[in-house]
XYZ file of C-alpha atoms in Angstrom:
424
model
C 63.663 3.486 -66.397
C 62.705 1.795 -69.613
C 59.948 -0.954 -67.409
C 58.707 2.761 -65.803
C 58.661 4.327 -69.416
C 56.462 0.988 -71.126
C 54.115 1.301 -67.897
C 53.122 4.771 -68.672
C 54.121 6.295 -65.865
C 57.098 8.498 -67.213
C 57.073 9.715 -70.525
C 59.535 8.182 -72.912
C 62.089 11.371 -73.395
C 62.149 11.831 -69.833
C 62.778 8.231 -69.392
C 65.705 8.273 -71.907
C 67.213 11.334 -70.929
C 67.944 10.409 -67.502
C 68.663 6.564 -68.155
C 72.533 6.724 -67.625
C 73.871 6.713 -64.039
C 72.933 9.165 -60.916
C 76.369 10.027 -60.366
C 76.861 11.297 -64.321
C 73.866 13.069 -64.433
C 73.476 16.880 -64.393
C 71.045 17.286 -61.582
C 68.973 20.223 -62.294
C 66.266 20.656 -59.176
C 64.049 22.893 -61.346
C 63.155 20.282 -63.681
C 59.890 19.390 -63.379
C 60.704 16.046 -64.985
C 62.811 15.010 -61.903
C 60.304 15.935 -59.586
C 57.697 13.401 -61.650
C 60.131 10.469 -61.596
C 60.844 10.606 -57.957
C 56.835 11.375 -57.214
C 56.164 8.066 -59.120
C 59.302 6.474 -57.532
C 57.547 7.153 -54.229
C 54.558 6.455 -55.097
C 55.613 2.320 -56.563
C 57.269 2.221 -52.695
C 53.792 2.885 -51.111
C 51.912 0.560 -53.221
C 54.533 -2.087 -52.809
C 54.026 -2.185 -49.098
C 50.175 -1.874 -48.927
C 49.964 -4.572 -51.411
C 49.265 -6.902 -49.007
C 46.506 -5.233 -46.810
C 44.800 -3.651 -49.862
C 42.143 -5.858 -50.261
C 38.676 -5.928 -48.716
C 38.403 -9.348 -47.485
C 42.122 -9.050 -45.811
C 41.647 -5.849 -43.961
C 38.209 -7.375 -42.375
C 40.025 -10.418 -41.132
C 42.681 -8.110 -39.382
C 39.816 -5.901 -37.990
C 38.176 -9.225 -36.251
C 42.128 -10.263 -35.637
C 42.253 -6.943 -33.624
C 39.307 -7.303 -31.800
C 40.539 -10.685 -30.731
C 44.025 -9.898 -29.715
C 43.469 -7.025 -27.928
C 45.397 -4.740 -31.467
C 48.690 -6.165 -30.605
C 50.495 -5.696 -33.996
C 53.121 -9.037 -33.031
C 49.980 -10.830 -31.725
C 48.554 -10.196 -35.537
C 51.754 -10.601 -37.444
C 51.759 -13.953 -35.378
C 48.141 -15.137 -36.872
C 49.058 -14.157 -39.844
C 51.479 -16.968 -39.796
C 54.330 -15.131 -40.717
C 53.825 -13.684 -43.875
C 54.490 -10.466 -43.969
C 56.725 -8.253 -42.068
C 56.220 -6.410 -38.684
C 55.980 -2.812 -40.448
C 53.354 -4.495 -43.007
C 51.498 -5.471 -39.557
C 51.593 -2.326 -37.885
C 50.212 -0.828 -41.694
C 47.120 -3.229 -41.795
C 46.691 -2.863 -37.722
C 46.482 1.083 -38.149
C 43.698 0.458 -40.792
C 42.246 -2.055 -39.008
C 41.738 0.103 -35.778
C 40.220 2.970 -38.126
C 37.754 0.388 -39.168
C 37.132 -0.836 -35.833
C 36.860 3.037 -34.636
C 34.396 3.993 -37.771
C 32.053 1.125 -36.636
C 32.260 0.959 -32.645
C 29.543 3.660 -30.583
C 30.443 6.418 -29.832
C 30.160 8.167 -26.632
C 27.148 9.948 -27.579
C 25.326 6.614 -28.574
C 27.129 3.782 -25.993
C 26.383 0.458 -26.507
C 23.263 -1.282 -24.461
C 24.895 -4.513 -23.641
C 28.239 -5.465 -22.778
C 30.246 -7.697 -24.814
C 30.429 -10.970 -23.865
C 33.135 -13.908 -25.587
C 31.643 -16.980 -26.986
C 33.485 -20.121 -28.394
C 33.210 -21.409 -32.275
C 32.985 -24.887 -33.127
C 36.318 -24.907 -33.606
C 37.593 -23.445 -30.428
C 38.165 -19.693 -31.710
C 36.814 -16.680 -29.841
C 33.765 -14.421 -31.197
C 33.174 -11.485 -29.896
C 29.140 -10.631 -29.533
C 26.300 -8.218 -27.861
C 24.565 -10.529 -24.874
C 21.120 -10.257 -25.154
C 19.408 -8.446 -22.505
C 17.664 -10.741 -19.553
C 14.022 -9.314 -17.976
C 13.611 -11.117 -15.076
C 9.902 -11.496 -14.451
C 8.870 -8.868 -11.634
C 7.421 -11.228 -8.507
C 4.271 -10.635 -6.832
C 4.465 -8.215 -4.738
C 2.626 -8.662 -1.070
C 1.411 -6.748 1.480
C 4.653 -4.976 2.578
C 5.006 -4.235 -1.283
C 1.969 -2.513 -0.888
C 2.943 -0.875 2.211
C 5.688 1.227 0.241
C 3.551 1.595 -2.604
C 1.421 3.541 -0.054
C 4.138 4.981 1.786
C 3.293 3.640 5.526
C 4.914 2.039 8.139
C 6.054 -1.714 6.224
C 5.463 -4.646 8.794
C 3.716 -7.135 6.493
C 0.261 -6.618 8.301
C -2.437 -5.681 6.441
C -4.165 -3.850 9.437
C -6.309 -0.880 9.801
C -3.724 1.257 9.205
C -2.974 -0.007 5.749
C -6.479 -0.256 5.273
C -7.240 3.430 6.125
C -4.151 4.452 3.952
C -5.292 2.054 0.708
C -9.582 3.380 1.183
C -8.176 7.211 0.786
C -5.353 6.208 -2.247
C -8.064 4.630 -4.472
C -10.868 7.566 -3.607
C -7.682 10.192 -4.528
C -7.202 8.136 -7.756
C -10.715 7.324 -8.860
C -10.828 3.889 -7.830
C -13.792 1.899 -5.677
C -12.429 2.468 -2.420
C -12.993 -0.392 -0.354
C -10.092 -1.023 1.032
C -8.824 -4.209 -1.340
C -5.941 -4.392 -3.482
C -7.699 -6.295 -6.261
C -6.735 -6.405 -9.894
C -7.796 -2.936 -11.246
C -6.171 -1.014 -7.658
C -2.764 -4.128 -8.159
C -2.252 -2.455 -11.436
C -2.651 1.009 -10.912
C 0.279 0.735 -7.945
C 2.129 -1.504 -9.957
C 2.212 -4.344 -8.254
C 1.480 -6.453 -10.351
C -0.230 -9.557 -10.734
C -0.809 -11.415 -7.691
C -3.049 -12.257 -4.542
C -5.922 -9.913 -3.838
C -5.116 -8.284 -0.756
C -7.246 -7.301 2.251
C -7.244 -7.372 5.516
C -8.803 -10.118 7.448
C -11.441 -10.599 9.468
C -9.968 -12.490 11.865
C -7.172 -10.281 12.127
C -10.231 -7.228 13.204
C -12.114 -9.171 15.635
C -8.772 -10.095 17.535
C -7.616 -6.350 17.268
C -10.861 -5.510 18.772
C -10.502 -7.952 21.486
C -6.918 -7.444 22.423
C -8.151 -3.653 22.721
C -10.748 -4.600 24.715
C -8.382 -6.462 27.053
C -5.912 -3.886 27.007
C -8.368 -1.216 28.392
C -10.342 -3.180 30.733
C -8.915 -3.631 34.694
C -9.072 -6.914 36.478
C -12.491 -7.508 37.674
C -12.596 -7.827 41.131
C -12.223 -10.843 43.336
C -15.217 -12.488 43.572
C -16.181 -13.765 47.538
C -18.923 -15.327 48.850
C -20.167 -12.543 50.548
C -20.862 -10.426 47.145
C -21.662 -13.104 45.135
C -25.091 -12.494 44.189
C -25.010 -9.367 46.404
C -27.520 -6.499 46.392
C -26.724 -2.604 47.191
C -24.334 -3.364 50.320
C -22.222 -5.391 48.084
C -21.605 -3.026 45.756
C -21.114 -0.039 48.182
C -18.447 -2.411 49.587
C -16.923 -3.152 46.254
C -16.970 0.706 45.196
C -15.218 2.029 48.542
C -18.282 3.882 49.959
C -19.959 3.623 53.481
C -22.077 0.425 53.625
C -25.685 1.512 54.633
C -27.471 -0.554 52.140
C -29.400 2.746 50.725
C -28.933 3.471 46.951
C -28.389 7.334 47.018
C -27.121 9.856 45.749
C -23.619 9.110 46.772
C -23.786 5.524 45.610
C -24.700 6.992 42.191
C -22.071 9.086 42.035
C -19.659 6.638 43.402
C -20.745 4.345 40.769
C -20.691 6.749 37.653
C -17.128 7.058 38.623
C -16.134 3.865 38.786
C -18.044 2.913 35.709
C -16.394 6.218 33.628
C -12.672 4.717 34.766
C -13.440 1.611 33.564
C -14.526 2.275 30.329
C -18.046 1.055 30.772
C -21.325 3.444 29.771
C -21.444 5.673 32.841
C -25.334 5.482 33.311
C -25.132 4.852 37.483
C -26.642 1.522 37.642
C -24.998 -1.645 38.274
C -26.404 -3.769 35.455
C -24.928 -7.277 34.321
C -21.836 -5.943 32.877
C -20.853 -3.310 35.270
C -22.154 -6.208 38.103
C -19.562 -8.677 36.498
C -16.447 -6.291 36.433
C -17.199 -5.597 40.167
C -17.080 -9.378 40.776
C -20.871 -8.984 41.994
C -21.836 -12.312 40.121
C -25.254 -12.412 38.678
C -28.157 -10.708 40.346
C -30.450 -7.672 40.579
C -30.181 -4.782 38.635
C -28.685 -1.741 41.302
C -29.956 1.910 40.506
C -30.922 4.458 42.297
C -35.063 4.101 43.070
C -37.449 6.937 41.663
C -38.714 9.192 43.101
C -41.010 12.565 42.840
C -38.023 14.646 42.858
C -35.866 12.590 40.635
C -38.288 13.263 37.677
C -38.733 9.595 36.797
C -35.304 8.694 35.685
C -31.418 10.157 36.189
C -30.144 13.006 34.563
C -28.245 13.210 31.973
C -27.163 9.940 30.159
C -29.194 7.416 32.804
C -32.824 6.231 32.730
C -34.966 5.095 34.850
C -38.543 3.920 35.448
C -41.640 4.685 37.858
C -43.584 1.882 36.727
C -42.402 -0.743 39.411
C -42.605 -3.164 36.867
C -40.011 -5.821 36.452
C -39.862 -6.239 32.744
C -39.496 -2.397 32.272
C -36.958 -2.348 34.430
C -35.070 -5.356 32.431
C -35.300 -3.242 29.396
C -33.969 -0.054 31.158
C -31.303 -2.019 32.490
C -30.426 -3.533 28.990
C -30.588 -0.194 27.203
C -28.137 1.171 29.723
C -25.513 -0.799 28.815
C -25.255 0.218 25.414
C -26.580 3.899 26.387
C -23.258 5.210 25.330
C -21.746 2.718 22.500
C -20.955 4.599 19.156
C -24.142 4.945 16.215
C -23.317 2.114 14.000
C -25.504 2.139 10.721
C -26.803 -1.706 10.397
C -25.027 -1.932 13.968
C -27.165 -4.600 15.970
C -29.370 -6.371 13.353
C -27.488 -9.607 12.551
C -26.829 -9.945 16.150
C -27.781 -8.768 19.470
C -24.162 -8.473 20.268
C -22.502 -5.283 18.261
C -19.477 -2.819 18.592
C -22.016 -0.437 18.014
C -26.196 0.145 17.388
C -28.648 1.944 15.081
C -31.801 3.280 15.822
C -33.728 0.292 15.659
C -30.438 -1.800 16.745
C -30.717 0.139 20.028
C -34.414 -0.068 20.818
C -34.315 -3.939 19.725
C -31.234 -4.475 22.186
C -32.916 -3.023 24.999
C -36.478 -4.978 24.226
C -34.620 -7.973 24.291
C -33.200 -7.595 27.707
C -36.430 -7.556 28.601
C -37.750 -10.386 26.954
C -40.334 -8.551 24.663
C -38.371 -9.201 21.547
C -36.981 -12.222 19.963
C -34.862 -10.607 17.088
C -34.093 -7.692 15.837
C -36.128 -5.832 13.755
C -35.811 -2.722 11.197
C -37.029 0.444 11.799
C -39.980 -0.222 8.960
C -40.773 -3.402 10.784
C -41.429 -1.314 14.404
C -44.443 0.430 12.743
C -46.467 -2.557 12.862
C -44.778 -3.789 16.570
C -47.007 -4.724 19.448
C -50.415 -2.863 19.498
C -51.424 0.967 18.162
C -51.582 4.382 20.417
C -49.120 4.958 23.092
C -47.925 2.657 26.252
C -48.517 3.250 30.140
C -44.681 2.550 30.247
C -42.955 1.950 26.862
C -43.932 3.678 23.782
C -41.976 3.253 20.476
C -42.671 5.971 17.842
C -41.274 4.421 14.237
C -40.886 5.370 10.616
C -39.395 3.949 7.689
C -36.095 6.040 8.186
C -35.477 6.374 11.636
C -37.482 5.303 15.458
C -36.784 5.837 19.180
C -39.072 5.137 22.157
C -39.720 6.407 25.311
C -40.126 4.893 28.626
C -41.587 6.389 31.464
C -40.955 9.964 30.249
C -37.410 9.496 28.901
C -36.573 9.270 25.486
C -33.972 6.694 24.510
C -32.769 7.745 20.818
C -29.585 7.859 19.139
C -29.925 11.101 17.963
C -29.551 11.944 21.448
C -25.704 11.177 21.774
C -25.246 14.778 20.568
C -27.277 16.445 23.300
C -25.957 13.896 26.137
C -23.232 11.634 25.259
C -25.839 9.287 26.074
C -28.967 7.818 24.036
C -30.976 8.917 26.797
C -32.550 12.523 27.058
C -34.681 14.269 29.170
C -36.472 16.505 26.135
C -38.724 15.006 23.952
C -39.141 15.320 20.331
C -42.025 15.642 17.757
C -43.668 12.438 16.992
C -45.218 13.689 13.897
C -44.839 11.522 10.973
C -44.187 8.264 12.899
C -46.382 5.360 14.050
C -46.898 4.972 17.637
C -46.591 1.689 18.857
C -46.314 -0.142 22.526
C -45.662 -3.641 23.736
C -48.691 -4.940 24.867
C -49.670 -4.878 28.594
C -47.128 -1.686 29.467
């Protein structure tokens, strides 16, 4: 009582009055003086056990102690080397799992990375946030660019993907031309990589696979139609063998070249001659005459002239009579899916040997010699030309009359230059 009294903690009368022993004092419970002594007795017990957690650095070392040993309070009394007993432990691990609490996320705000144990240099654990690892996004291909389009995935850029790529960069303001490039790569995400197209190899094989998918086996070729004229091919289409070309040969013909997939213009040119396994020869048709208004009806022409090199270019411009209007089709080569105006009448020149190369529609107007033919006259203009031959016109614009570039009505040749191949 007298150590309590010089600390200041009890005043000196109280100290003195109750100095002699518990058991001969006069315990009064409504003295406020023996409520102070026993508040500052309780109060020396409390600071006697916190003494030894009280300090900063200590209470930091048992929070990273926790974190460590999982807040076992032996597992910390046991670092601490034995100092200190297991109540003191349990003391500094409550206040070291408040600190740990106060500073770890919350639910609201969890923590990015996982925590992942590294090793000291001297063998202890630490406990700290892995970074977080990008890994670098590949390349992506053609089937990346498939789902980035949302069609069928094989890996083949063909005209499927094509189609599908042309309309997503005209819907998003893009050049659409049907290549992934840089600028369409980055606006699907793709990323940097290969420009991506599809190849023209890939196109012309399509087109000849098709081509061999949809054609029949040509006929066996024998001796006896090798080189054969109209008996030969009545024999090879089925019909009675009188060596006549009429009307029922035509017909016969037509059919067989519409099944086939071949331009159904009724006269057995080279083409339709070699898928009948007739070998080369003569140009079949059915011959003119004063009824048959100087050509066949419909998509077929013909001509009265009698002359062999208009009937070479009648017989060349029925074989591609009924092939699809392809602008620029037929001007790097004679050979084309498809024709243009000038493509068309510079196919069917050729096949009779009045024209080398092709030539432009602008180039026809100074073709051959001025005023119109006996036989062939070609009307042309900068924009557009056709030609007529023996009374038939043979233009593309014709398709959507006919099916056919041939037509029976003629058209206004105002505003064109007339032109024919000289001699017809």
């Amino acid at each position: 009582m007298a150590r309590r009294a010089q600390s200041g903690r009890v005043a000196p009368a109280t100290a003195k009055r109750f100095a002699r022993p518990e058991r001969e004092r006069s315990r009064d419970i409504s003295d406020p003086d023996l409520w102070e002594i026993s508040r500052a007795r309780s109060m020396r017990r409390h600071e006697a056990e916190d003494h030894t957690f009280e300090t900063p650095a200590r209470s930091a070392s048992i929070a990273a102690l926790l974190l460590v040993t999982g807040g076992s309070a032996t597992a910390i009394a046991s670092t601490l080397g034995g100092h200190g007993k297991a109540h003191a432990a349990d003391s500094g691990a409550r206040k070291a799992q408040a600190v740990a609490r106060a500073k770890a996320p919350t639910d609201a705000a969890p923590a990015r990375h996982a925590a992942t144990p590294a090793k000291t240099a001297s063998g202890g654990a630490v406990v700290r946030n892995a970074a977080a690892v990008t890994t670098p996004r590949p390349p992506g291909g053609v089937p990346e660019l498939q789902r980035a389009l949302k069609v069928g995935v094989d890996g083949d850029f063909g005209p499927g993907t094509r189609r599908a790529l042309k309309q997503w960069q005209q819907t998003h303001g893009l050049t659409a031309d049907g290549v992934a490039g840089p600028q369409t790569r980055a606006a699907l995400d793709l990323g940097a990589g290969p420009v991506l197209k599809a190849p023209v190899v890939h196109r012309a094989a399509h087109a000849k696979a098709k081509a061999r998918t949809h054609s029949a086996p040509a006929p066996k070729l024998t001796a006896a139609r090798a080189g054969g004229g109209v008996q030969a091919l009545q024999q090879a289409l089925g019909v009675p063998v009188d060596g006549t070309f009429g009307p029922a040969t035509q017909q016969a013909l037509e059919r067989w070249q519409r099944s086939h997939g071949l331009a159904t213009d009724g006269v057995a040119g080279p083409q339709t001659r070699a898928r009948l396994g007739l070998g080369g020869g003569p140009v079949l048709k059915r011959k003119a005459s004063p009824h048959h208004g100087g050509g066949s009806s419909g998509g077929r022409g013909g001509s009265t002239g009698g002359s062999s090199v208009v009937a070479r270019v009648v017989a060349a411009a029925n074989m591609i009579a009924g092939r699809p209007y392809v602008y620029g089709g037929g001007h790097g080569s004679f050979e084309s899916a498809g024709y243009d105006c000038s493509g068309s009448v510079s196919y069917a020149l050729h096949g009779g040997g009045l024209l080398s190369s092709p030539l432009t529609s602008g180039a026809f107007m100074s073709y051959g010699v001025p005023g119109p033919g006996q036989h062939i006259t070609i009307y042309a203009n900068p924009g557009h030309m056709y030609m007529v031959i023996d009374g038939r016109r043979y233009d593309t614009s014709a398709r959507s009359e006919t099916g056919s570039r041939w037509t029976g009505t003629s058209r206004s040749g105002s505003g064109y230059v007339v032109r024919h191949p000289p001699g017809l």
